[in-house]
Amino acid sequence: MSTSVHTLLKALLQNPASVNSKLQAQQLHAQVIKTESSNFASLMSIVLSIYAKLNLHHESINVFNTLHPPPPQAWISIIRCYTSNGLFLQSLSAFVEMRAAGDYPDRNVFPSVLKSCTYLRDLRFGECVHGCIIRLGMDFDLYIGNALMNMYSKLQNMNGKIGRRNIADEVSDKIPNWMKTNKYGNDVENSGSNAYEMVNKFNRHVGAVDSIGCSSQTSYILPQNYTCCKEKWEKGALHVDSVKKIFERMPNRDLISWNTVIAGNAQNGMYKEALDMVGEMGNAGLQPDSFTLSSILPIFAEHTDVVKGKEIHGYATRHRFDTDLFISSSLIDMYANCAKVQYSFQVFNLLPQRDSVLWNSMIAGCVQNGMFDEGLKLFRKMLWSEVKPRDISFSSIIPACAHFTTMHLGKELHGYIIRGGFDDNVFIASSLVDMYAKCGNIKIARWIFSGMEQHDIVSWTAMIMGCALHGFAHEAISLFEEMKMEGVKPNSVSFLAVLTACGHAKLVDDAWQYFNSMIHKYGIAPALEHYASVADLLSRAGKLEEAYKFICSMHIKPTGSVWSTLLAGCRVHKNVDLAEKVAEKIFTIDPDDMGAYVLLANIYSAAGRWKEATKLRINMREKGMRKKPACSWVQVKNKVHAFIAGDESHPYYHQINEMLKVLLELMEREGYVPDTNEVLHDIDEEQKRNLLCGHSERLAIAFGIISTPAGTTIWVKKNLRVCVDCHIATKFISKIIGREIIVRDNSRFHHFKDGKCSCSDYW
């Protein structure tokens, strides 16, 4: 080799940072091979470090495999390379092998090892590494301290749920051939040694490691000013403040140190501590950066404190952080959670570039605030902008489709999901189950649910609630029991679903059993929704006094909506005295509760107490209250048609009216007699009959009959409860025309077919 080449090679090896491309690294690698130097292993370790720095993991592994045994620097480079390329299991395997070979890590290797423990959620291994760090006296290193805090904050939360994963089984097959015999000449493989023994051997190297890695054998080798006090570190799980203890013992702290503690507190629900740390950081002379702000913004979103959120927004704008994608995403989420979607749009529209995270945040914000049209428009714009949707994109937009009368949007989205290969995602599949169930097609919901390879609590709950809303109460209960047998622990939402099922089938005893089980067996405190569900069940079952006592005994103050379930029961069972008592409770909570006024007026009218009903309606007018008109929607050829009771404005009204006359004649031949008790007006019987024929759901059904082919299922949605007479009439119509009619009112689905309804006349 010429002198000039030798000089260049020597210069590059002395300054490996000057090699900044793959080609240069490969040329250097070739020259090292040609030199056949006596310190070949050392030179190859430098080449390996260059490959690792350039993130060339295949080349790094190839070089590493030529070193038998690898020098310490080679171990450090390959461990860092594995970690930077997301090969975390291989990184920890290499660390175990390094310690088994008798080589000691330096300060550069531990951050990579701790990062791998964090991503693999193996706290036990991380604790062992912590013990090794203490034994080697590196626990005061800034970067190691940051890595330790990051690991503990992410693997431990306020509830004491700790990430646990033992990697011993998974590293057993990753021992290279040169490790089959260790430096003592023993045959590792034939002696039955495996990765478990390697891990145990590693543990013995660091001493009798306790839960945080402190060793009973380390106190004499630690610096004198360091205290490893076992009383401060309980055996088993770490204390919640373990991250703070590491932080306080660090002699030097940088912005990353502060951000790690702040983010850990915020993620674990310790909001006050997180905000206090931001103040302390300022006192230490450090200014919050974009990471700091993105960590604390969710706190204001959680507490819907839009004023404080705006202050952070102003700070971000003044320091030019407002175009940072993480900050922008956090601001969009914060404003959306505070019901200020208009501000979310302002942040979104001012961004020069938008990634999928920002699109998803904006779409989710719209859907969460009931702006379903805007959410769907944004989803289309995202596709037009050639931003590829992710699984979270579909989970955010699918619920919007469930709130539309028409199902074709949901079907289009489902088709896109299948074409994109997202249909095997458990979260998306669960959202599809929920969407189809809420759109009225419980059969497709059941088909998707049955085709899922695994079911989580969300998919089980969606299917149980779907069956409950469609009147299949016993199937919902069977699914709930099957879920428990599969080892899935029910949560508060799944209990609400099974209570809803019991309520729709008058299963009072079963409901009490589940309600008590939720409290005493599973330790779940009832929320307002659970109380309302039980109160509704008792009220509609005629147990009005029991429902009244139940509401009065609630451990939380009942709201007007809870009392309204009992008021609705009083209307069904015509209990005027109790209705007045309950209405008084509601008006005390909310004097302008229009629903309570309407219900009480209807109760008076049904009892023939027209003066009280009239007085109440006059009071409503004086307060500026207007009763919400009954409205029904029907889908015909992907277009939705709306009908209001008594409305004659539809262009096909005359054809609809003719069809209703024909149907009425055929129904009367089958034995139909109008139930005029539901007409709460002081008029004669003939007028009442005419009013019944003009109810919105009948207009929608008649239009569906004349506008769709014979045999087609008719889908109708109504904003109020289906009245008794329309329920009876729809059963007759389904039998006469030989079609299934699905009606979704404000509480459940009714499947009318062959003269019967899925609700068994209990709704």
PDB file of C-alpha atoms in Angstrom, residues 284-377:
ATOM      1  CA  ALA A 284     -33.407  26.988  36.790  1.00  0.00           C
ATOM      2  CA  GLY A 285     -32.867  29.246  33.778  1.00  0.00           C
ATOM      3  CA  LEU A 286     -34.290  26.914  31.125  1.00  0.00           C
ATOM      4  CA  GLN A 287     -37.115  27.880  28.771  1.00  0.00           C
ATOM      5  CA  PRO A 288     -39.806  25.384  27.727  1.00  0.00           C
ATOM      6  CA  ASP A 289     -39.359  23.989  24.241  1.00  0.00           C
ATOM      7  CA  SER A 290     -41.860  22.363  21.878  1.00  0.00           C
ATOM      8  CA  PHE A 291     -41.641  19.035  23.725  1.00  0.00           C
ATOM      9  CA  THR A 292     -42.437  20.723  27.048  1.00  0.00           C
ATOM     10  CA  LEU A 293     -45.487  22.451  25.611  1.00  0.00           C
ATOM     11  CA  SER A 294     -46.793  19.316  23.874  1.00  0.00           C
ATOM     12  CA  SER A 295     -46.510  17.505  27.224  1.00  0.00           C
ATOM     13  CA  ILE A 296     -48.561  19.994  29.243  1.00  0.00           C
ATOM     14  CA  LEU A 297     -51.208  20.937  26.663  1.00  0.00           C
ATOM     15  CA  PRO A 298     -53.113  17.633  27.234  1.00  0.00           C
ATOM     16  CA  ILE A 299     -53.490  18.689  30.878  1.00  0.00           C
ATOM     17  CA  PHE A 300     -55.605  21.687  29.873  1.00  0.00           C
ATOM     18  CA  ALA A 301     -57.496  19.484  27.414  1.00  0.00           C
ATOM     19  CA  GLU A 302     -58.291  17.054  30.231  1.00  0.00           C
ATOM     20  CA  HIS A 303     -59.574  19.833  32.484  1.00  0.00           C
ATOM     21  CA  THR A 304     -61.170  21.764  29.579  1.00  0.00           C
ATOM     22  CA  ASP A 305     -59.252  24.859  30.647  1.00  0.00           C
ATOM     23  CA  VAL A 306     -59.275  26.776  27.384  1.00  0.00           C
ATOM     24  CA  VAL A 307     -57.976  29.975  29.039  1.00  0.00           C
ATOM     25  CA  LYS A 308     -54.732  28.337  30.174  1.00  0.00           C
ATOM     26  CA  GLY A 309     -54.536  26.541  26.851  1.00  0.00           C
ATOM     27  CA  LYS A 310     -54.699  29.876  25.033  1.00  0.00           C
ATOM     28  CA  GLU A 311     -51.860  31.174  27.195  1.00  0.00           C
ATOM     29  CA  ILE A 312     -49.684  28.257  26.093  1.00  0.00           C
ATOM     30  CA  HIS A 313     -50.775  28.886  22.502  1.00  0.00           C
ATOM     31  CA  GLY A 314     -49.671  32.499  22.828  1.00  0.00           C
ATOM     32  CA  TYR A 315     -46.306  31.466  24.269  1.00  0.00           C
ATOM     33  CA  ALA A 316     -45.823  29.001  21.402  1.00  0.00           C
ATOM     34  CA  THR A 317     -46.641  31.708  18.846  1.00  0.00           C
ATOM     35  CA  ARG A 318     -44.265  34.250  20.402  1.00  0.00           C
ATOM     36  CA  HIS A 319     -41.431  31.708  20.406  1.00  0.00           C
ATOM     37  CA  ARG A 320     -42.305  30.436  16.909  1.00  0.00           C
ATOM     38  CA  PHE A 321     -43.270  26.960  18.057  1.00  0.00           C
ATOM     39  CA  ASP A 322     -46.765  27.236  16.583  1.00  0.00           C
ATOM     40  CA  THR A 323     -45.747  25.614  13.276  1.00  0.00           C
ATOM     41  CA  ASP A 324     -44.214  22.631  15.077  1.00  0.00           C
ATOM     42  CA  LEU A 325     -46.294  19.581  14.141  1.00  0.00           C
ATOM     43  CA  PHE A 326     -46.389  18.175  17.689  1.00  0.00           C
ATOM     44  CA  ILE A 327     -47.422  21.504  19.181  1.00  0.00           C
ATOM     45  CA  SER A 328     -50.064  22.037  16.489  1.00  0.00           C
ATOM     46  CA  SER A 329     -51.500  18.569  17.020  1.00  0.00           C
ATOM     47  CA  SER A 330     -51.672  19.148  20.790  1.00  0.00           C
ATOM     48  CA  LEU A 331     -53.359  22.530  20.261  1.00  0.00           C
ATOM     49  CA  ILE A 332     -55.949  21.007  17.923  1.00  0.00           C
ATOM     50  CA  ASP A 333     -56.722  18.281  20.471  1.00  0.00           C
ATOM     51  CA  MET A 334     -56.878  20.754  23.345  1.00  0.00           C
ATOM     52  CA  TYR A 335     -59.308  23.121  21.617  1.00  0.00           C
ATOM     53  CA  ALA A 336     -61.463  20.204  20.410  1.00  0.00           C
ATOM     54  CA  ASN A 337     -61.682  18.760  23.945  1.00  0.00           C
ATOM     55  CA  CYS A 338     -62.729  22.203  25.160  1.00  0.00           C
ATOM     56  CA  ALA A 339     -65.518  22.281  22.503  1.00  0.00           C
ATOM     57  CA  LYS A 340     -63.758  25.108  20.633  1.00  0.00           C
ATOM     58  CA  VAL A 341     -63.431  23.384  17.269  1.00  0.00           C
ATOM     59  CA  GLN A 342     -63.350  26.744  15.473  1.00  0.00           C
ATOM     60  CA  TYR A 343     -59.974  27.414  17.120  1.00  0.00           C
ATOM     61  CA  SER A 344     -58.800  23.931  16.105  1.00  0.00           C
ATOM     62  CA  PHE A 345     -59.636  24.833  12.512  1.00  0.00           C
ATOM     63  CA  GLN A 346     -57.684  28.092  12.799  1.00  0.00           C
ATOM     64  CA  VAL A 347     -54.571  26.222  13.982  1.00  0.00           C
ATOM     65  CA  PHE A 348     -55.033  23.577  11.279  1.00  0.00           C
ATOM     66  CA  ASN A 349     -55.589  26.029   8.418  1.00  0.00           C
ATOM     67  CA  LEU A 350     -52.517  28.133   9.259  1.00  0.00           C
ATOM     68  CA  LEU A 351     -50.130  25.191   8.961  1.00  0.00           C
ATOM     69  CA  PRO A 352     -48.042  25.167   5.772  1.00  0.00           C
ATOM     70  CA  GLN A 353     -47.658  21.366   5.918  1.00  0.00           C
ATOM     71  CA  ARG A 354     -49.911  18.711   7.438  1.00  0.00           C
ATOM     72  CA  ASP A 355     -49.040  15.110   8.166  1.00  0.00           C
ATOM     73  CA  SER A 356     -51.447  12.249   8.917  1.00  0.00           C
ATOM     74  CA  VAL A 357     -51.314  12.982  12.670  1.00  0.00           C
ATOM     75  CA  LEU A 358     -52.648  16.520  12.146  1.00  0.00           C
ATOM     76  CA  TRP A 359     -55.374  15.348   9.768  1.00  0.00           C
ATOM     77  CA  ASN A 360     -56.418  12.653  12.241  1.00  0.00           C
ATOM     78  CA  SER A 361     -56.478  15.120  15.144  1.00  0.00           C
ATOM     79  CA  MET A 362     -58.710  17.513  13.211  1.00  0.00           C
ATOM     80  CA  ILE A 363     -61.047  14.748  11.995  1.00  0.00           C
ATOM     81  CA  ALA A 364     -61.345  13.273  15.496  1.00  0.00           C
ATOM     82  CA  GLY A 365     -62.035  16.722  16.943  1.00  0.00           C
ATOM     83  CA  CYS A 366     -64.931  17.268  14.533  1.00  0.00           C
ATOM     84  CA  VAL A 367     -66.475  13.846  15.194  1.00  0.00           C
ATOM     85  CA  GLN A 368     -66.147  14.191  18.983  1.00  0.00           C
ATOM     86  CA  ASN A 369     -68.034  17.477  18.830  1.00  0.00           C
ATOM     87  CA  GLY A 370     -70.853  16.152  16.643  1.00  0.00           C
ATOM     88  CA  MET A 371     -69.624  17.846  13.441  1.00  0.00           C
ATOM     89  CA  PHE A 372     -69.968  14.691  11.379  1.00  0.00           C
ATOM     90  CA  ASP A 373     -70.316  16.354   7.972  1.00  0.00           C
ATOM     91  CA  GLU A 374     -67.158  18.384   8.555  1.00  0.00           C
ATOM     92  CA  GLY A 375     -65.306  15.265   9.704  1.00  0.00           C
ATOM     93  CA  LEU A 376     -66.215  13.395   6.514  1.00  0.00           C
ATOM     94  CA  LYS A 377     -65.275  16.376   4.341  1.00  0.00           C
TER      95      LYS A 377
END
